[in-house]
Amino acid sequence: MTTGADSTAAALPRSTALDDAAARRRVSMADVAKRAGVSAQTVSRVSNGFPGVVEETRQAVLQAMSELGYRPNSAARALKRGEFRSIGVILFTLSTTGNMRTLEGIAASASEAGYAITLIPVSAPTQIGVRSAFTRLDELAVDAVIVIMEVHLLDSSMFALPPGVHVVVVDSDAGDRYAVVDTDQADGARQAVEHLLGLGHRTVHHLAGPEGSFAAERRAKAWRETLEASGREVPEPLRGDWSGESGYRAGLELADDPSCTAVFCANDQMALGVYRALRERGRRVPEDVSIVGFDDIPDATAFDPPLTTVHQDFAEVGRRCVEQALEQVRGGASRPGSTLVPTHLVERASTAAPPR
Amino acid sequence: MTTGADSTAAALPRSTALDDAAARRRVSMADVAKRAGVSAQTVSRVSNGFPGVVEETRQAVLQAMSELGYRPNSAARALKRGEFRSIGVILFTLSTTGNMRTLEGIAASASEAGYAITLIPVSAPTQIGVRSAFTRLDELAVDAVIVIMEVHLLDSSMFALPPGVHVVVVDSDAGDRYAVVDTDQADGARQAVEHLLGLGHRTVHHLAGPEGSFAAERRAKAWRETLEASGREVPEPLRGDWSGESGYRAGLELADDPSCTAVFCANDQMALGVYRALRERGRRVPEDVSIVGFDDIPDATAFDPPLTTVHQDFAEVGRRCVEQALEQVRGGASRPGSTLVPTHLVERASTAAPPR
DNA sequence: GCTTTCGATGTTTGCGTGAACATAAGACCA
DNA sequence: TGGTCTTATGTTCACGCAAACATCGAAAGC
C-alpha cells in the first residue's frame, strides 16, 4: 500500500490530493462533521440515536453520512466502550447435527441481542488443538466464549483461560466449574427405554456412542439405570462412533442375536446403519426389531420406516448459551451451574410390540 | 473469577479501592511496562515479536505479561492497523451439508491465515432478511465478506454494500460482478447422467431441487443437456425442496411410472426419500430402479443400498473462498470471475443395468 | 582521545469514538 | 431588565496500541 503520500497531503487543505486521500482512507466522523458543518460529537450523537439534536441538524448529518458513505469504525467503538459485542464459539466440528443446530441457535440469539459470533475452529480434538484455540483467544475480540466440546479435553487448557473471558460450556459435566447448558439426555434416554419396555419388550439393547463422549456416556448410563429400575436384564452394550457405517457393523451383530427385539441407538445416523444391517439379515423393522434413535435429524422422517427418536431442542440450547454468556458479561461474574433443556420422544413407525 | 485483585496488587502497591478499579479494567501494555520496568513501546515490540530487544529485557517483559495475565487488546490493534483480520460469512442456514461443510472449510483456512470468522446469520431468506444482514455489516468488524447464498436474493441489497468491503459469493452465477467460487455442478450432473446411460438405461428421470435455487437449476440444466446430447428422450422433471420428505412424495410418483428405471436426484436427502417410496411400492434399488444422488453426505454409505452420488469438495470451496477474499483484501481491488472446484461421481451400490 | 555508528530503548503522537465537561443562545420568571 | 434554567452544540480528553522519531550508551574507527 502506498497511501502514505496521500494521507500526508490530506493534512494540508489542498484540492485534488485531499479528495484522493478521503477516497482512499475510510470516512470518519470528522469527515462527516466537516461536510455537515457540525462537530464530530454531534455526528456521534446522531450515529447513536442520542437525543438533544434538533431535527434540522440531524437531517444534515444523516445526509452527509450517506453522501460520504460513512460507516462507524467498530474498532474505535470497541476500544472506547471496552467491549466487543461479540461472542466466540469454540468447536471442533460442525459435522454433527447437534453442533450445527446449536451453532445456528447461538447465531440467531446473539444477533438478536446485537452480538456478533466469532468462530474459533479447533483443528483437531486433542489437547494441543484445544489449547491452541484458547491461545488464539488472546488476540480475539470476544467478550465471552461458548465451548461446544467434550470438556475433558479442556481440563488442563482451561487453566490458561485469560481472566475476564466468560465461558459457557455445552455437552459437558463441568457444571461445578462453568456455566453448562445441555439437553436433558438422561431423560431422553429414559423415555426411549421406557417406551420400548411399555411396548412389551423384555429388555432393550443399546448401541452406544464412542468412548470418551459425555453425551454417549450419559445416554448409556440412563439406559442402564432405566433397565435396572425395571428389574430387566442389561445386555452388553455395543459401541459405535456415531457414524452410519459403525451402526451398520453393530447392526450385523445385533441381527444375529435372536433375543434382540429392541435397540436404543445413541444417535439417528447409527440407527440408519442398523436398519440396513437388519434388512440385509432379513429382520424387519419394526415387526421383528424395534429401533429408537436419538437427535431427531431432519431425515428421520424419511427413514424407512420413519424413525422413532428422541428430539433435542438445539435451538433452545443455543438460546440459553447466549443468555448465560450475556448474563456473565453484564454481571461480570462467572456463574457455574447447569441448565437442562428438556428432550422428548417422537414416536414414528420404527417401534412396535415384540414378535411372539 | 476474582483473581484480578492479585495481579493488580503486584502492579500497584497501593490501597484497596485502587486495586479494585484496576482489577476491573483490563491489563494494558502500560501495566506490563511498569511491572517490567520498561517502556510501553518495548512491550509492544516483544508482543509483536519485533527485533531489537535484548534477550534479557524480552524475558522480563514476557514474565511481566504472564504474571499480569496480559492480553493484547485487539480493538486498539485494529484501530491502529486499520484492519480487523476477520472475514464475515453471511448465510441463511447451516442445515445443508454444503453450507456447513463450506463454512468448516472457510473457518479452517481463515484461522490458518490468522483471520477470524464472524458469522452473520440471515434470519429469513428474503430480501429484507438479507438486507438487514448487510446493514449489520456496517457495524461489523470485517475486512471481507463471503456470501453463501443464492445471489438473486442479493441483487437490490448489493447496491447498499459499503465500499471497501470485499465480497466473495458461493453458489451463484454472479461471476460477472463478484468473485464467485462453486463446485462444478454441471459437470457432476453430467457424470451422473452419463453413468446411468452407460449402464444401459434408455433415459434418466430427474428429481430437481426447488425453484429459485441456482444449484438446482444448474443440475437440472446439465441433466437435460446431457440427455439431449445423447439424443435421449427428456422426461418431465419432478421437483422437491431438498428434504427427504419431498423425495418420498416424488418417489411415489416415480414408482408408479413403469418406464422409470433410473433417477438422478438433485441431492442425497431426497434420494433417501425416493428409496423409501420405491421400497413401499415394491420396486427394488438398484435391480428395478437405479438411483444417483448429489452431495455425498456422510450417511450415503449407510443408505440401503449405499448410494452412488456426486461428491463435492466443500472444504476446497471454503479454502478458495478465503483465498479469493484475502487476495482482494491485500490487493485492494475486487476481482469478478468464477472459480470452479471439480466434482466427481462416487459409484456405490444404488445403480445397475436396467431390468430387461 | 575524539568522533562516528549502531543497537537498544524511550517519548510523542494519532488512529476514531464518545463520555464528560464547557459554552452559547433562548425561554422564562420575578 | 437581570438572572436562572434549559437546550443545542462544541471542546477536550482518554481508550490501547504501534509508527515515527528521539535519545542514550557503548563499541569501532581514526
Coordinates of C-alpha atoms in Angstrom, one line a residue, chain B residues 74-347:
Chain B
S74 CA -7.5 -6.4 19.5
A75 CA -9.7 -3.3 19.2
A76 CA -6.8 -1.0 19.8
R77 CA -4.8 -3.0 17.4
A78 CA -7.4 -3.0 14.7
L79 CA -7.8 0.7 15.2
K80 CA -4.2 1.3 14.8
R81 CA -3.6 -1.0 11.9
G82 CA -6.8 -0.2 10.0
E83 CA -7.8 -3.8 9.5
F84 CA -9.7 -6.3 11.5
R85 CA -8.2 -9.6 10.5
S86 CA -11.6 -11.0 10.3
I87 CA -13.8 -12.3 7.5
G88 CA -17.6 -12.2 7.7
V89 CA -19.7 -15.0 6.4
I90 CA -23.3 -14.3 5.5
L91 CA -25.5 -17.3 5.3
F92 CA -29.1 -18.3 5.8
T93 CA -28.9 -21.8 7.1
L94 CA -26.3 -24.3 8.2
S95 CA -28.8 -27.1 7.7
T96 CA -27.5 -28.2 4.4
T97 CA -24.4 -30.3 4.1
G98 CA -22.9 -27.9 1.6
N99 CA -23.2 -24.8 3.6
M100 CA -22.0 -26.5 6.7
R101 CA -19.0 -28.1 5.1
T102 CA -18.1 -24.9 3.2
L103 CA -18.2 -23.0 6.4
E104 CA -15.9 -25.5 8.0
G105 CA -13.5 -25.1 5.1
I106 CA -13.7 -21.4 5.4
A107 CA -13.1 -21.5 9.1
A108 CA -10.1 -23.8 8.8
S109 CA -8.4 -21.8 6.0
A110 CA -9.1 -18.5 7.7
S111 CA -7.7 -19.4 11.0
E112 CA -4.7 -20.8 9.3
A113 CA -4.2 -17.4 7.7
G114 CA -4.6 -15.7 11.0
Y115 CA -8.1 -14.5 10.3
A116 CA -11.1 -14.8 12.4
I117 CA -14.6 -15.7 11.1
T118 CA -17.6 -13.6 12.0
L119 CA -20.9 -15.3 11.4
I120 CA -23.7 -13.1 10.0
P121 CA -26.9 -15.1 10.1
V122 CA -29.7 -14.1 7.9
S123 CA -33.0 -14.5 9.7
A124 CA -35.0 -15.3 6.7
P125 CA -34.1 -15.9 3.0
T126 CA -35.9 -12.8 1.9
Q127 CA -34.8 -9.5 0.5
I128 CA -35.5 -8.0 3.9
G129 CA -33.6 -10.5 5.8
V130 CA -30.6 -10.2 3.5
R131 CA -30.7 -6.5 3.5
S132 CA -30.7 -6.3 7.3
A133 CA -27.7 -8.7 7.4
F134 CA -25.9 -6.4 5.1
T135 CA -26.9 -3.4 7.1
R136 CA -25.4 -5.0 10.1
L137 CA -22.2 -5.2 8.2
D138 CA -21.9 -1.5 8.8
E139 CA -21.0 -2.0 12.4
L140 CA -19.2 -5.3 12.0
A141 CA -15.5 -5.6 12.2
V142 CA -14.7 -7.4 9.0
D143 CA -12.3 -6.9 6.1
A144 CA -14.2 -9.0 3.6
V145 CA -17.4 -10.9 3.3
I146 CA -18.2 -14.3 2.0
V147 CA -21.8 -14.8 1.0
I148 CA -23.1 -18.3 0.9
M149 CA -26.5 -17.8 -0.7
E150 CA -28.5 -17.7 -3.8
V151 CA -27.3 -14.4 -5.1
H152 CA -30.6 -13.4 -6.8
L153 CA -31.8 -12.6 -3.3
L154 CA -29.0 -10.1 -3.1
D155 CA -29.4 -8.1 -6.2
S156 CA -31.0 -5.0 -4.9
S157 CA -29.3 -5.1 -1.5
M158 CA -25.9 -5.3 -3.0
F159 CA -26.1 -1.7 -4.1
A160 CA -26.1 -0.8 -0.4
L161 CA -22.8 -2.7 0.1
P162 CA -20.5 -0.4 2.0
P163 CA -17.5 0.5 -0.2
G164 CA -14.2 -1.0 1.0
V165 CA -15.8 -4.3 1.9
H166 CA -14.7 -7.1 -0.4
V167 CA -17.1 -9.8 -1.4
V168 CA -16.9 -13.4 -2.5
V169 CA -20.0 -15.3 -3.4
V170 CA -20.7 -19.0 -3.2
D171 CA -23.4 -20.8 -5.1
S172 CA -24.3 -18.2 -7.6
D173 CA -23.9 -17.1 -11.2
A174 CA -22.8 -13.6 -10.4
G175 CA -19.4 -14.2 -11.7
D176 CA -19.6 -11.0 -13.8
R177 CA -20.0 -8.9 -10.8
Y178 CA -18.3 -10.7 -7.9
A179 CA -15.7 -13.2 -7.3
V180 CA -17.6 -16.5 -7.3
V181 CA -16.5 -19.9 -6.0
D182 CA -18.5 -23.0 -6.6
T183 CA -18.3 -26.7 -7.3
D184 CA -18.6 -27.8 -10.9
Q185 CA -22.2 -28.8 -10.5
A186 CA -22.9 -29.0 -14.2
D187 CA -20.1 -31.5 -14.7
G188 CA -21.2 -33.5 -11.7
A189 CA -24.7 -33.8 -13.1
R190 CA -23.3 -34.8 -16.5
Q191 CA -21.2 -37.5 -14.9
A192 CA -24.2 -38.8 -13.1
V193 CA -26.4 -39.0 -16.2
E194 CA -23.7 -40.5 -18.4
H195 CA -23.0 -43.1 -15.8
L196 CA -26.6 -44.2 -15.9
L197 CA -26.8 -44.1 -19.7
G198 CA -23.6 -46.1 -19.8
L199 CA -25.3 -48.8 -17.7
G200 CA -27.8 -49.1 -20.5
H201 CA -30.7 -47.0 -19.2
R202 CA -32.8 -45.6 -22.1
T203 CA -33.2 -42.3 -20.3
V204 CA -32.9 -40.8 -16.8
H205 CA -35.6 -39.2 -14.7
H206 CA -34.7 -36.2 -12.6
L207 CA -35.9 -35.1 -9.2
A208 CA -34.8 -31.5 -9.1
G209 CA -34.3 -29.1 -6.2
P210 CA -36.6 -26.2 -5.5
E211 CA -37.3 -23.4 -8.0
G212 CA -35.2 -20.3 -7.5
S213 CA -32.2 -22.3 -6.4
F214 CA -29.2 -21.9 -8.8
A215 CA -27.7 -25.1 -7.7
A216 CA -31.0 -26.9 -8.6
E217 CA -31.2 -25.1 -11.9
R218 CA -27.7 -25.9 -12.9
R219 CA -28.1 -29.5 -12.1
A220 CA -31.3 -29.7 -13.9
K221 CA -29.9 -27.9 -16.9
A222 CA -26.9 -30.2 -17.2
W223 CA -29.1 -33.2 -16.8
R224 CA -31.3 -32.1 -19.7
E225 CA -28.4 -31.1 -21.9
T226 CA -26.6 -34.4 -21.3
L227 CA -29.7 -36.3 -22.3
E228 CA -30.2 -34.2 -25.3
A229 CA -26.6 -34.6 -26.4
S230 CA -27.2 -38.3 -26.4
G231 CA -30.4 -37.9 -28.3
R232 CA -32.5 -39.3 -25.4
E233 CA -36.0 -38.5 -24.5
V234 CA -36.2 -35.9 -21.7
P235 CA -38.9 -36.9 -19.2
E236 CA -40.7 -34.2 -17.3
P237 CA -38.5 -33.5 -14.1
L238 CA -40.1 -33.6 -10.7
R239 CA -39.5 -31.0 -8.1
G240 CA -38.6 -31.4 -4.4
D241 CA -37.4 -28.9 -1.8
W242 CA -34.2 -30.8 -0.9
S243 CA -35.9 -32.6 2.0
G244 CA -36.2 -36.3 2.4
E245 CA -40.0 -35.8 2.8
S246 CA -40.2 -34.2 -0.6
G247 CA -38.1 -37.0 -2.0
Y248 CA -40.6 -39.5 -0.7
R249 CA -43.5 -37.8 -2.3
A250 CA -41.8 -37.5 -5.6
G251 CA -40.6 -41.1 -5.3
L252 CA -44.2 -42.3 -5.0
E253 CA -44.9 -40.7 -8.4
L254 CA -41.8 -42.2 -9.9
A255 CA -42.6 -45.6 -8.6
D256 CA -45.9 -45.6 -10.4
D257 CA -44.2 -44.9 -13.7
P258 CA -43.1 -48.3 -15.1
S259 CA -40.9 -46.6 -17.7
C260 CA -38.7 -45.1 -15.0
T261 CA -35.6 -47.2 -14.5
A262 CA -33.1 -44.5 -13.4
V263 CA -33.4 -41.4 -11.3
F264 CA -30.9 -38.7 -10.8
C265 CA -31.8 -36.9 -7.6
A266 CA -30.5 -33.3 -7.0
N267 CA -29.4 -34.2 -3.5
D268 CA -28.8 -37.2 -1.3
Q269 CA -31.6 -36.5 1.2
M270 CA -34.2 -36.6 -1.5
A271 CA -32.7 -39.8 -2.7
L272 CA -33.3 -41.3 0.7
G273 CA -37.0 -40.4 0.4
V274 CA -37.1 -41.9 -3.0
Y275 CA -35.6 -45.1 -1.6
R276 CA -38.4 -45.4 0.9
A277 CA -41.1 -44.7 -1.7
L278 CA -39.8 -47.2 -4.1
R279 CA -39.5 -49.9 -1.5
E280 CA -43.0 -49.2 -0.3
R281 CA -44.2 -49.8 -3.9
G282 CA -42.2 -52.9 -4.2
R283 CA -39.6 -51.6 -6.5
R284 CA -36.0 -52.6 -5.7
V285 CA -32.9 -50.4 -5.8
P286 CA -30.9 -51.0 -8.0
E287 CA -32.5 -54.1 -9.6
D288 CA -35.6 -52.2 -10.8
V289 CA -34.6 -48.6 -10.4
S290 CA -31.1 -47.1 -10.3
I291 CA -30.6 -44.0 -8.1
V292 CA -27.9 -41.4 -8.2
G293 CA -27.7 -38.6 -5.6
F294 CA -25.7 -35.4 -5.3
D295 CA -23.6 -34.1 -2.4
D296 CA -22.1 -37.4 -1.0
I297 CA -23.2 -36.8 2.6
P298 CA -21.5 -38.9 5.2
D299 CA -24.6 -41.1 5.6
A300 CA -24.6 -42.0 1.9
T301 CA -22.6 -45.1 2.6
A302 CA -25.1 -46.2 5.3
F303 CA -28.0 -46.0 2.9
D304 CA -29.5 -49.3 1.9
P305 CA -28.1 -49.8 -0.6
P306 CA -25.1 -47.4 -0.3
L307 CA -25.8 -44.5 -2.6
T308 CA -24.0 -43.7 -5.8
T309 CA -23.6 -40.0 -5.7
V310 CA -21.7 -36.9 -6.9
H311 CA -19.1 -35.9 -4.5
Q312 CA -18.4 -32.2 -3.9
D313 CA -15.3 -31.0 -2.2
F314 CA -16.7 -28.3 0.0
A315 CA -13.6 -28.0 2.1
E316 CA -11.8 -26.9 -1.1
V317 CA -14.6 -24.5 -1.9
G318 CA -14.1 -22.9 1.6
R319 CA -10.4 -22.8 1.0
R320 CA -10.7 -21.0 -2.3
C321 CA -13.2 -18.5 -0.8
V322 CA -10.8 -17.4 1.8
E323 CA -8.0 -17.3 -0.8
Q324 CA -10.1 -15.0 -3.0
A325 CA -11.2 -12.9 -0.1
L326 CA -7.7 -12.4 1.2
E327 CA -6.4 -11.6 -2.3
Q328 CA -9.0 -8.8 -2.5
V329 CA -8.1 -7.5 0.9
R330 CA -4.5 -7.4 0.1
G331 CA -4.8 -6.2 -3.4
G332 CA -7.4 -3.7 -2.5
A333 CA -9.4 -4.5 -5.6
S334 CA -12.5 -6.5 -6.3
R335 CA -12.0 -9.2 -8.9
P336 CA -15.0 -10.7 -10.5
G337 CA -14.7 -14.1 -12.0
S338 CA -15.6 -17.7 -11.3
T339 CA -13.6 -20.5 -9.7
L340 CA -14.9 -24.0 -10.2
V341 CA -14.0 -26.8 -7.9
P342 CA -14.2 -30.2 -9.7
T343 CA -16.8 -32.8 -8.7
H344 CA -16.7 -36.5 -9.2
L345 CA -19.1 -39.4 -9.2
V346 CA -18.7 -42.0 -6.4
E347 CA -20.0 -45.3 -7.5

